[in-house]
Tab-separated table of C-alpha atoms in Angstrom:
chain	number	residue	atom	x	y	z
A	1350	MET	CA	10.063	-7.291	29.066
A	1351	GLN	CA	7.951	-8.657	31.912
A	1352	LYS	CA	6.034	-5.383	32.076
A	1353	TYR	CA	5.554	-5.416	28.317
A	1354	PHE	CA	4.114	-8.927	28.239
A	1355	ALA	CA	1.847	-8.120	31.183
A	1356	TYR	CA	0.546	-5.035	29.367
A	1357	LEU	CA	0.184	-7.001	26.128
A	1358	LYS	CA	-1.814	-9.693	27.902
A	1359	ASN	CA	-4.150	-7.150	29.537
A	1360	ASP	CA	-4.646	-5.289	26.268
A	1361	PHE	CA	-5.465	-8.426	24.273
A	1362	VAL	CA	-7.862	-9.644	26.970
A	1363	LEU	CA	-9.666	-6.300	26.922
A	1364	ALA	CA	-9.730	-6.243	23.120
A	1365	PHE	CA	-11.358	-9.679	22.964
A	1366	LYS	CA	-13.763	-9.010	25.835
A	1367	SER	CA	-16.524	-8.545	23.254
A	1368	TRP	CA	-15.112	-11.017	20.759
A	1369	GLN	CA	-18.296	-11.109	18.653
A	1370	LYS	CA	-18.028	-7.381	17.903
A	1371	VAL	CA	-14.307	-7.707	17.247
A	1372	ILE	CA	-14.804	-10.530	14.724
A	1373	ILE	CA	-17.547	-8.595	12.940
A	1374	LEU	CA	-15.516	-5.385	12.826
A	1375	TYR	CA	-12.088	-6.745	11.887
A	1376	LEU	CA	-12.957	-9.838	9.843
A	1377	PHE	CA	-16.573	-9.912	8.699
A	1378	LEU	CA	-16.671	-6.336	7.362
A	1379	PRO	CA	-13.357	-6.594	5.428
A	1380	ILE	CA	-14.451	-9.924	3.926
A	1381	CYS	CA	-17.793	-8.398	2.887
A	1382	LEU	CA	-16.000	-5.422	1.322
A	1383	MET	CA	-13.649	-7.767	-0.498
A	1384	ALA	CA	-16.464	-10.001	-1.789
A	1385	ILE	CA	-18.805	-7.192	-2.885
A	1386	MET	CA	-16.115	-5.170	-4.667
A	1387	THR	CA	-14.655	-8.275	-6.322
A	1388	LEU	CA	-18.035	-9.217	-7.773
A	1389	SER	CA	-18.847	-5.676	-8.909
A	1390	MET	CA	-15.414	-4.810	-10.352
A	1391	SER	CA	-14.223	-8.129	-11.799
A	1392	SER	CA	-14.796	-6.964	-15.389
A	1393	VAL	CA	-12.431	-4.005	-14.864
A	1394	PHE	CA	-9.443	-6.215	-14.062
A	1395	GLN	CA	-8.503	-7.646	-17.438
A	1396	ALA	CA	-4.938	-8.421	-18.504
A	1397	GLU	CA	-3.609	-6.281	-21.307
A	1398	SER	CA	-0.960	-7.262	-23.850
A	1399	THR	CA	2.094	-5.058	-23.443
A	1400	ASP	CA	5.509	-4.974	-25.068
A	1401	ILE	CA	8.360	-6.739	-23.296
A	1402	GLU	CA	11.526	-4.749	-22.609
A	1403	LEU	CA	13.684	-7.346	-20.909
A	1404	PRO	CA	17.428	-6.778	-20.189
A	1405	LEU	CA	19.336	-9.934	-21.114
A	1406	ALA	CA	23.009	-10.968	-21.131
A	1407	ILE	CA	24.552	-13.710	-23.287
A	1408	GLU	CA	27.797	-15.539	-22.507
A	1409	ASN	CA	28.731	-17.417	-25.667
A	1410	LEU	CA	31.207	-20.260	-25.038
A	1411	ASP	CA	30.176	-22.065	-28.214
A	1412	GLN	CA	32.977	-22.618	-30.737
A	1413	GLY	CA	30.541	-23.115	-33.581
A	1414	HIS	CA	28.027	-20.948	-35.396
A	1415	LEU	CA	24.855	-21.488	-33.326
A	1416	GLY	CA	25.952	-19.342	-30.367
A	1417	LYS	CA	26.768	-16.424	-32.673
A	1418	SER	CA	23.529	-16.908	-34.566
A	1419	LEU	CA	21.547	-16.603	-31.319
A	1420	GLN	CA	23.300	-13.314	-30.488
A	1421	SER	CA	22.621	-11.867	-33.935
A	1422	TYR	CA	19.097	-13.264	-33.843
A	1423	LEU	CA	18.271	-11.438	-30.600
A	1424	ALA	CA	19.869	-8.234	-31.897
A	1425	GLN	CA	17.655	-8.121	-35.010
A	1426	GLU	CA	13.979	-7.490	-35.634
A	1427	PRO	CA	11.582	-8.571	-34.290
A	1428	LEU	CA	13.277	-9.846	-31.122
A	1429	LYS	CA	15.311	-6.732	-30.348
A	1430	GLU	CA	11.990	-5.041	-29.545
A	1431	TYR	CA	11.561	-7.513	-26.691
A	1432	PHE	CA	15.097	-8.245	-25.455
A	1433	GLN	CA	17.750	-5.642	-24.619
A	1434	LEU	CA	21.235	-7.171	-24.722
A	1435	GLU	CA	23.307	-5.858	-21.794
A	1436	GLU	CA	26.525	-7.227	-20.305
A	1437	ASP	CA	25.459	-6.696	-16.678
A	1438	ALA	CA	21.827	-7.850	-16.968
A	1439	ALA	CA	20.403	-9.808	-14.031
A	1440	ILE	CA	19.419	-12.734	-16.296
A	1441	LYS	CA	22.200	-14.335	-18.349
A	1442	ILE	CA	22.094	-17.070	-21.005
A	1443	VAL	CA	25.202	-19.290	-21.151
A	1444	ILE	CA	25.740	-21.201	-24.424
A	1445	PRO	CA	27.948	-24.282	-23.744
A	1446	LYS	CA	31.240	-24.929	-25.518
A	1447	ASN	CA	30.149	-27.762	-27.819
A	1448	PHE	CA	26.600	-26.625	-28.470
A	1449	SER	CA	26.949	-26.324	-32.261
A	1450	ALA	CA	28.563	-29.745	-32.501
A	1451	ASN	CA	25.724	-31.516	-30.742
A	1452	PRO	CA	22.780	-29.294	-29.707
A	1453	ALA	CA	20.615	-32.272	-28.770
A	1454	GLN	CA	23.067	-33.351	-26.049
A	1455	GLU	CA	24.052	-29.919	-24.685
A	1456	ASN	CA	21.988	-27.871	-22.233
A	1457	ILE	CA	21.710	-24.089	-22.306
A	1458	GLU	CA	22.213	-22.632	-18.829
A	1459	ILE	CA	20.315	-19.609	-17.492
A	1460	ILE	CA	21.887	-17.935	-14.460
A	1461	THR	CA	20.630	-15.007	-12.396
A	1462	SER	CA	22.162	-12.333	-10.184
A	1463	GLY	CA	20.891	-9.230	-8.423
A	1464	LYS	CA	17.258	-8.182	-8.699
A	1465	TYR	CA	15.051	-9.786	-11.318
A	1466	SER	CA	11.415	-10.681	-11.819
A	1467	GLN	CA	10.241	-14.299	-11.736
A	1468	ILE	CA	7.968	-13.393	-14.638
A	1469	ASP	CA	10.963	-12.276	-16.737
A	1470	LEU	CA	12.930	-15.388	-15.788
A	1471	SER	CA	10.031	-17.640	-16.759
A	1472	LEU	CA	9.745	-15.879	-20.119
A	1473	VAL	CA	13.459	-16.313	-20.885
A	1474	LYS	CA	13.367	-19.999	-19.919
A	1475	ASN	CA	10.352	-20.668	-22.124
A	1476	PHE	CA	11.845	-18.761	-25.029
A	1477	MET	CA	15.202	-20.567	-24.847
A	1478	GLN	CA	13.526	-23.963	-24.571
A	1479	SER	CA	11.546	-23.118	-27.681
A	1480	TRP	CA	14.635	-21.893	-29.558
A	1481	HIS	CA	16.682	-24.927	-28.499
A	1482	GLN	CA	13.966	-27.320	-29.649
A	1483	THR	CA	13.668	-25.423	-32.932
A	1484	ILE	CA	17.412	-25.903	-33.587
A	1485	ILE	CA	17.112	-29.633	-32.939
A	1486	ASP	CA	14.050	-29.894	-35.207
A	1487	GLN	CA	15.858	-27.969	-37.949
A	1488	GLN	CA	18.787	-30.371	-37.882
A	1489	ASN	CA	16.485	-33.370	-38.039
A	1490	LEU	CA	14.568	-31.853	-40.959
A	1491	ALA	CA	17.823	-30.941	-42.700
A	1492	LYS	CA	18.801	-34.599	-42.720
A	1493	GLU	CA	15.474	-35.481	-44.283
A	1494	THR	CA	15.663	-32.707	-46.913
A	1495	GLN	CA	19.000	-34.039	-48.143
A	1496	GLN	CA	16.941	-36.553	-50.058
A	1497	LEU	CA	15.188	-33.725	-51.936
A	1498	GLU	CA	16.681	-32.383	-55.134
A	1499	GLY	CA	17.889	-28.905	-56.112
A	1500	GLN	CA	15.155	-26.240	-56.279
A	1501	GLN	CA	12.720	-28.374	-54.319
A	1502	ALA	CA	15.086	-28.523	-51.348
A	1503	GLU	CA	15.855	-24.777	-51.584
A	1504	ALA	CA	12.151	-23.842	-51.606
A	1505	PHE	CA	11.509	-26.116	-48.645
A	1506	ASN	CA	14.336	-24.541	-46.609
A	1507	LYS	CA	13.049	-20.997	-47.313
A	1508	LYS	CA	9.572	-21.914	-46.132
A	1509	LEU	CA	11.031	-23.556	-43.044
A	1510	ALA	CA	13.107	-20.466	-42.170
A	1511	ALA	CA	10.099	-18.165	-42.604
A	1512	LEU	CA	7.992	-20.452	-40.463
A	1513	ASN	CA	10.604	-20.471	-37.672
A	1514	GLN	CA	10.860	-16.667	-37.648
A	1515	SER	CA	7.086	-16.280	-37.575
A	1516	TYR	CA	6.829	-18.850	-34.805
A	1517	GLN	CA	9.377	-17.104	-32.585
A	1518	GLN	CA	7.684	-13.726	-33.042
A	1519	ASP	CA	4.268	-15.163	-32.281
A	1520	PHE	CA	5.699	-17.034	-29.299
A	1521	VAL	CA	7.150	-13.893	-27.697
A	1522	SER	CA	3.953	-11.918	-28.361
A	1523	PHE	CA	1.905	-14.700	-26.782
A	1524	GLN	CA	4.193	-14.831	-23.755
A	1525	ALA	CA	3.986	-11.040	-23.426
A	1526	MET	CA	0.224	-11.294	-23.161
A	1527	GLN	CA	0.285	-14.283	-20.828
A	1528	THR	CA	2.896	-12.846	-18.452
A	1529	THR	CA	1.658	-9.250	-18.311
A	1530	PRO	CA	1.563	-8.347	-14.610
A	1531	SER	CA	-2.122	-8.086	-13.847
A	1532	LEU	CA	-3.985	-8.705	-10.622
A	1533	LYS	CA	-7.305	-10.462	-10.461
A	1534	ALA	CA	-10.062	-8.474	-8.780
A	1535	VAL	CA	-10.017	-10.751	-5.728
A	1536	GLU	CA	-6.261	-10.164	-5.275
A	1537	TYR	CA	-6.616	-6.402	-5.631
A	1538	TYR	CA	-9.401	-6.229	-3.068
A	1539	PHE	CA	-7.548	-8.518	-0.680
A	1540	VAL	CA	-4.885	-5.786	-0.464
A	1541	VAL	CA	-7.678	-3.231	-0.011
A	1542	ALA	CA	-9.174	-5.359	2.796
A	1543	ILE	CA	-5.814	-5.501	4.609
A	1544	LEU	CA	-5.517	-1.713	4.512
A	1545	TYR	CA	-9.185	-1.413	5.491
A	1546	ILE	CA	-8.409	-3.363	8.678
A	1547	CYS	CA	-5.611	-0.859	9.370
A	1548	MET	CA	-8.080	2.000	8.846
A	1549	ILE	CA	-10.479	0.412	11.340
A	1550	GLY	CA	-7.581	0.122	13.774
A	1551	MET	CA	-6.759	3.812	13.324
A	1552	ASN	CA	-10.376	4.751	13.984
A	1553	ALA	CA	-10.496	2.469	17.038
A	1554	SER	CA	-7.278	3.940	18.461
A	1555	THR	CA	-8.731	7.464	18.309
A	1556	THR	CA	-12.082	6.323	19.717
A	1557	PHE	CA	-10.322	4.620	22.622
A	1558	VAL	CA	-8.831	7.964	23.679
A	1559	ILE	CA	-11.597	10.487	22.969
A	1560	LYS	CA	-14.660	8.512	24.082
A	1561	ASP	CA	-15.613	8.761	27.748
A	1562	ASP	CA	-16.963	5.200	27.621
A	1563	PHE	CA	-13.419	3.823	27.454
A	1564	LYS	CA	-11.971	5.613	30.491
A	1565	GLY	CA	-12.492	2.493	32.584
A	1566	LEU	CA	-10.523	0.383	30.124
A	1567	ASN	CA	-7.695	2.906	30.175
A	1568	LYS	CA	-7.563	2.629	33.959
A	1569	ARG	CA	-7.472	-1.171	33.808
A	1570	LEU	CA	-4.492	-1.026	31.455
A	1571	ALA	CA	-2.756	1.236	33.991
A	1572	ILE	CA	-2.577	-1.651	36.490
A	1573	VAL	CA	1.017	-2.224	35.349
A	1574	PRO	CA	3.107	0.793	36.515
A	1575	LEU	CA	4.759	2.397	33.487
A	1576	ASN	CA	6.624	5.566	32.670
A	1577	GLN	CA	5.418	7.823	29.851
A	1578	TRP	CA	7.614	6.272	27.139
A	1579	GLN	CA	6.561	2.763	28.124
A	1580	LYS	CA	2.892	3.764	28.050
A	1581	THR	CA	3.275	5.254	24.568
A	1582	PHE	CA	5.322	2.438	23.081
A	1583	PHE	CA	3.403	-0.401	24.738
A	1584	ASN	CA	0.056	1.021	23.631
A	1585	TRP	CA	1.219	1.559	20.051
A	1586	SER	CA	2.929	-1.825	19.681
A	1587	SER	CA	0.047	-3.733	21.290
A	1588	ASN	CA	-2.506	-2.174	18.935
A	1589	THR	CA	-0.188	-2.768	15.982
A	1590	LEU	CA	0.143	-6.459	16.841
A	1591	GLN	CA	-3.635	-6.775	17.196
A	1592	ILE	CA	-4.227	-5.300	13.741
A	1593	THR	CA	-1.503	-7.511	12.258
A	1594	PHE	CA	-3.105	-10.520	13.953
A	1595	PHE	CA	-6.443	-9.854	12.242
A	1596	SER	CA	-4.684	-9.246	8.914
A	1597	ILE	CA	-2.982	-12.638	9.229
A	1598	LEU	CA	-6.333	-14.267	10.071
A	1599	LEU	CA	-7.785	-12.783	6.885
A	1600	MET	CA	-4.718	-13.996	4.992
A	1601	ILE	CA	-5.228	-17.540	6.285
A	1602	LEU	CA	-8.895	-17.473	5.263
A	1603	VAL	CA	-8.204	-16.274	1.696
A	1604	SER	CA	-5.395	-18.839	1.282
A	1605	PHE	CA	-8.128	-21.430	0.665
A	1606	TYR	CA	-9.195	-19.487	-2.439
A	1607	PRO	CA	-7.546	-20.887	-5.625
A	1608	ALA	CA	-6.165	-17.496	-6.699
A	1609	PHE	CA	-3.863	-17.360	-3.639
A	1610	THR	CA	-0.935	-19.452	-2.450
A	1611	ILE	CA	0.263	-19.417	1.154
A	1612	ASN	CA	3.908	-19.261	-0.017
A	1613	THR	CA	3.177	-15.847	-1.531
A	1614	LEU	CA	0.829	-14.571	1.156
A	1615	TRP	CA	3.256	-14.957	4.062
A	1616	LYS	CA	5.599	-12.504	2.327
A	1617	LEU	CA	3.024	-9.784	3.002
A	1618	ILE	CA	3.504	-9.951	6.799
A	1619	PRO	CA	6.371	-7.376	6.996
A	1620	TRP	CA	4.196	-4.927	5.059
A	1621	MET	CA	1.158	-5.720	7.222
A	1622	LEU	CA	3.222	-4.798	10.283
A	1623	VAL	CA	4.470	-1.492	8.923
A	1624	TYR	CA	1.045	-0.407	7.619
A	1625	ALA	CA	-0.632	-1.365	10.899
A	1626	GLY	CA	2.015	0.549	12.846
A	1627	LEU	CA	1.631	3.582	10.591
A	1628	PHE	CA	-2.158	3.849	10.874
A	1629	ILE	CA	-2.164	3.126	14.618
A	1630	GLY	CA	0.495	5.786	15.156
A	1631	LEU	CA	-1.440	8.259	13.020
A	1632	GLY	CA	-4.647	7.606	14.957
A	1633	GLN	CA	-2.937	8.074	18.307
A	1634	VAL	CA	-1.316	11.351	17.236
A	1635	LEU	CA	-4.623	12.675	15.870
A	1636	SER	CA	-6.331	11.893	19.167
A	1637	GLN	CA	-3.721	13.982	21.009
A	1638	ILE	CA	-3.585	17.168	18.950
A	1639	GLY	CA	-7.187	18.222	18.381
A	1640	SER	CA	-10.687	18.390	19.764
A	1641	LYS	CA	-12.997	15.396	19.572
A	1642	MET	CA	-14.785	16.876	16.568
A	1643	ALA	CA	-11.513	17.660	14.768
A	1644	VAL	CA	-10.290	14.111	15.338
A	1645	MET	CA	-13.502	12.582	13.982
A	1646	VAL	CA	-13.424	14.850	10.912
A	1647	SER	CA	-9.754	14.020	10.262
A	1648	VAL	CA	-10.443	10.284	10.413
A	1649	GLN	CA	-13.364	10.638	7.999
A	1650	VAL	CA	-11.264	12.661	5.542
A	1651	ILE	CA	-8.511	10.037	5.612
A	1652	SER	CA	-11.113	7.305	5.072
A	1653	LEU	CA	-12.547	9.156	2.057
A	1654	LEU	CA	-9.078	9.557	0.544
A	1655	PHE	CA	-8.479	5.847	1.067
A	1656	ALA	CA	-11.751	5.025	-0.692
A	1657	PHE	CA	-10.974	7.346	-3.618
A	1658	VAL	CA	-7.383	6.175	-4.068
A	1659	GLY	CA	-7.797	2.446	-3.546
A	1660	ILE	CA	-11.295	0.998	-3.323
A	1661	VAL	CA	-12.442	2.183	-6.754
A	1662	PRO	CA	-9.769	1.496	-9.433
A	1663	MET	CA	-10.241	4.806	-11.249
A	1664	GLY	CA	-7.189	4.240	-13.453
A	1665	ASP	CA	-8.560	0.988	-14.883
A	1666	ILE	CA	-12.039	2.448	-15.313
A	1667	ILE	CA	-10.907	5.627	-17.106
A	1668	GLY	CA	-8.085	4.035	-19.125
A	1669	GLY	CA	-5.701	5.839	-21.458
A	1670	GLU	CA	-3.323	8.591	-20.348
A	1671	PHE	CA	-5.669	9.947	-17.687
A	1672	GLY	CA	-6.065	6.447	-16.311
A	1673	GLN	CA	-2.279	6.147	-15.939
A	1674	ILE	CA	-2.263	9.363	-13.892
A	1675	PHE	CA	-4.722	7.816	-11.432
A	1676	LYS	CA	-2.721	4.575	-11.349
A	1677	GLN	CA	0.558	6.338	-10.566
A	1678	ASN	CA	-0.620	8.599	-7.731
A	1679	TRP	CA	1.343	8.716	-4.457
A	1680	GLY	CA	-1.361	6.847	-2.556
A	1681	GLN	CA	-1.143	3.848	-4.867
A	1682	LYS	CA	2.662	3.805	-4.762
A	1683	LEU	CA	2.922	4.048	-0.975
A	1684	PHE	CA	0.015	1.939	0.214
A	1685	PHE	CA	-1.153	-0.427	-2.525
A	1686	GLN	CA	1.651	-1.095	-5.026
A	1687	PRO	CA	4.105	-2.928	-2.700
A	1688	MET	CA	1.680	-5.665	-1.622
A	1689	GLN	CA	0.167	-5.900	-5.107
A	1690	ASP	CA	3.616	-6.531	-6.603
A	1691	ILE	CA	4.313	-9.265	-4.051
A	1692	LEU	CA	1.115	-11.026	-5.151
A	1693	LEU	CA	2.425	-10.752	-8.724
A	1694	GLY	CA	5.567	-12.668	-7.739
A	1695	HIS	CA	7.986	-9.816	-7.075
A	1696	HIS	CA	10.566	-9.786	-4.270
A	1697	VAL	CA	9.328	-8.959	-0.748
A	1698	PHE	CA	11.442	-5.810	-0.499
A	1699	GLU	CA	11.511	-4.796	-4.149
A	1700	HIS	CA	10.084	-1.490	-2.874
A	1701	GLY	CA	12.668	-1.290	-0.100
A	1702	SER	CA	12.937	2.499	-0.279
A	1703	ILE	CA	9.179	2.809	0.316
A	1704	TYR	CA	9.449	0.426	3.273
A	1705	LEU	CA	12.186	2.577	4.817
A	1706	ILE	CA	10.089	5.711	4.285
A	1707	LEU	CA	7.127	4.074	6.026
A	1708	LEU	CA	9.338	2.925	8.911
A	1709	GLY	CA	10.617	6.477	9.253
A	1710	LEU	CA	7.063	7.816	9.354
A	1711	VAL	CA	6.129	5.238	11.996
A	1712	PHE	CA	9.085	6.285	14.160
A	1713	ILE	CA	8.181	9.971	13.799
A	1714	LEU	CA	4.541	9.324	14.747
A	1715	VAL	CA	5.438	7.253	17.820
A	1716	LEU	CA	7.988	9.849	18.938
A	1717	LEU	CA	5.526	12.684	18.341
A	1718	ASN	CA	2.849	10.860	20.322
A	1719	TYR	CA	5.311	10.390	23.191
A	1720	LEU	CA	6.352	14.058	23.233
A	1721	ILE	CA	2.744	15.272	23.214
A	1722	SER	CA	1.732	12.793	25.934
A	1723	ARG	CA	4.692	13.789	28.117
A	1724	ARG	CA	3.897	17.472	27.702
A	1725	LYS	CA	0.267	16.871	28.712
A	1726	ALA	CA	1.357	14.789	31.702
A	1727	VAL	CA	3.682	17.557	32.927
A	1728	ALA	CA	1.017	20.217	32.384
């Protein structure tokens, strides 16, 4: 570990030797990209109203009629279009034992288990609060309508029932629109800026190897005696930590913007690490397997793909079925979707399978870089 920290110290000192250039390259340029694209594309990022399809479980302990009426209510139109009643759903509504006897004094409990979305949980809580209050209001109005006579009371009750049904339908539709997962332009381009920093790191890692100007820096890093595996791993991990450091600096800066909260942003750090490690590993492998020209061309091609897949939201611009094709491409799913979903309130490792795939790719790239470097050293 002593060797590692010595190497890390030397590498960071060399990286910040020209700190003005480093700040411009890794902070100023990403912030400019983020600001320009946010201003030019803000009209594209508009929330759309979509149908809710929310799995929901109900545990009815109520001995009266209200618990059963809620179950039948959710199983009928229009609410069955929004809520799917399932026994093993992650969000469960528990109706207390004496709810029908005294709804004003009993509380409906909502419990969770497994994986669920905070957006879905918020919707269920709001809906049940509304339904509970409606039941209480109905009972209070029923007491008042007892003073009405015959047909007058019957007509009043019919209007009240129709009003309640219309209210619940409108409420769910309104919540569907309000809670539709949709990023603001500034949030979308913050994710783009993070990946842009990783792209700069990849380009810098190839430049460090293929440019003659950096041979002196390579020699200075060789002050600490290392074997081939240590050289490979120390170089990769040091560059990865540097890129992650600049990503965290950008994260701290944007946390002052009202659209972001630091409690959500810190959850991005594991993904920042894996993306930084992936692009650094890719850059180092590219610098080992081809000529200088081939390496430069490869980096430019990757940069163009990044721009096409992420910088311009083609799916939102085109719209419709073709727009969905652009939204669901592999580049979006692997590199953009995980961090975007975290900003929308999803769990850090909701895309755990993607994270494992990326970790596997990082391991393969580091191992490949080591094998190529060792072969060159022997030759």
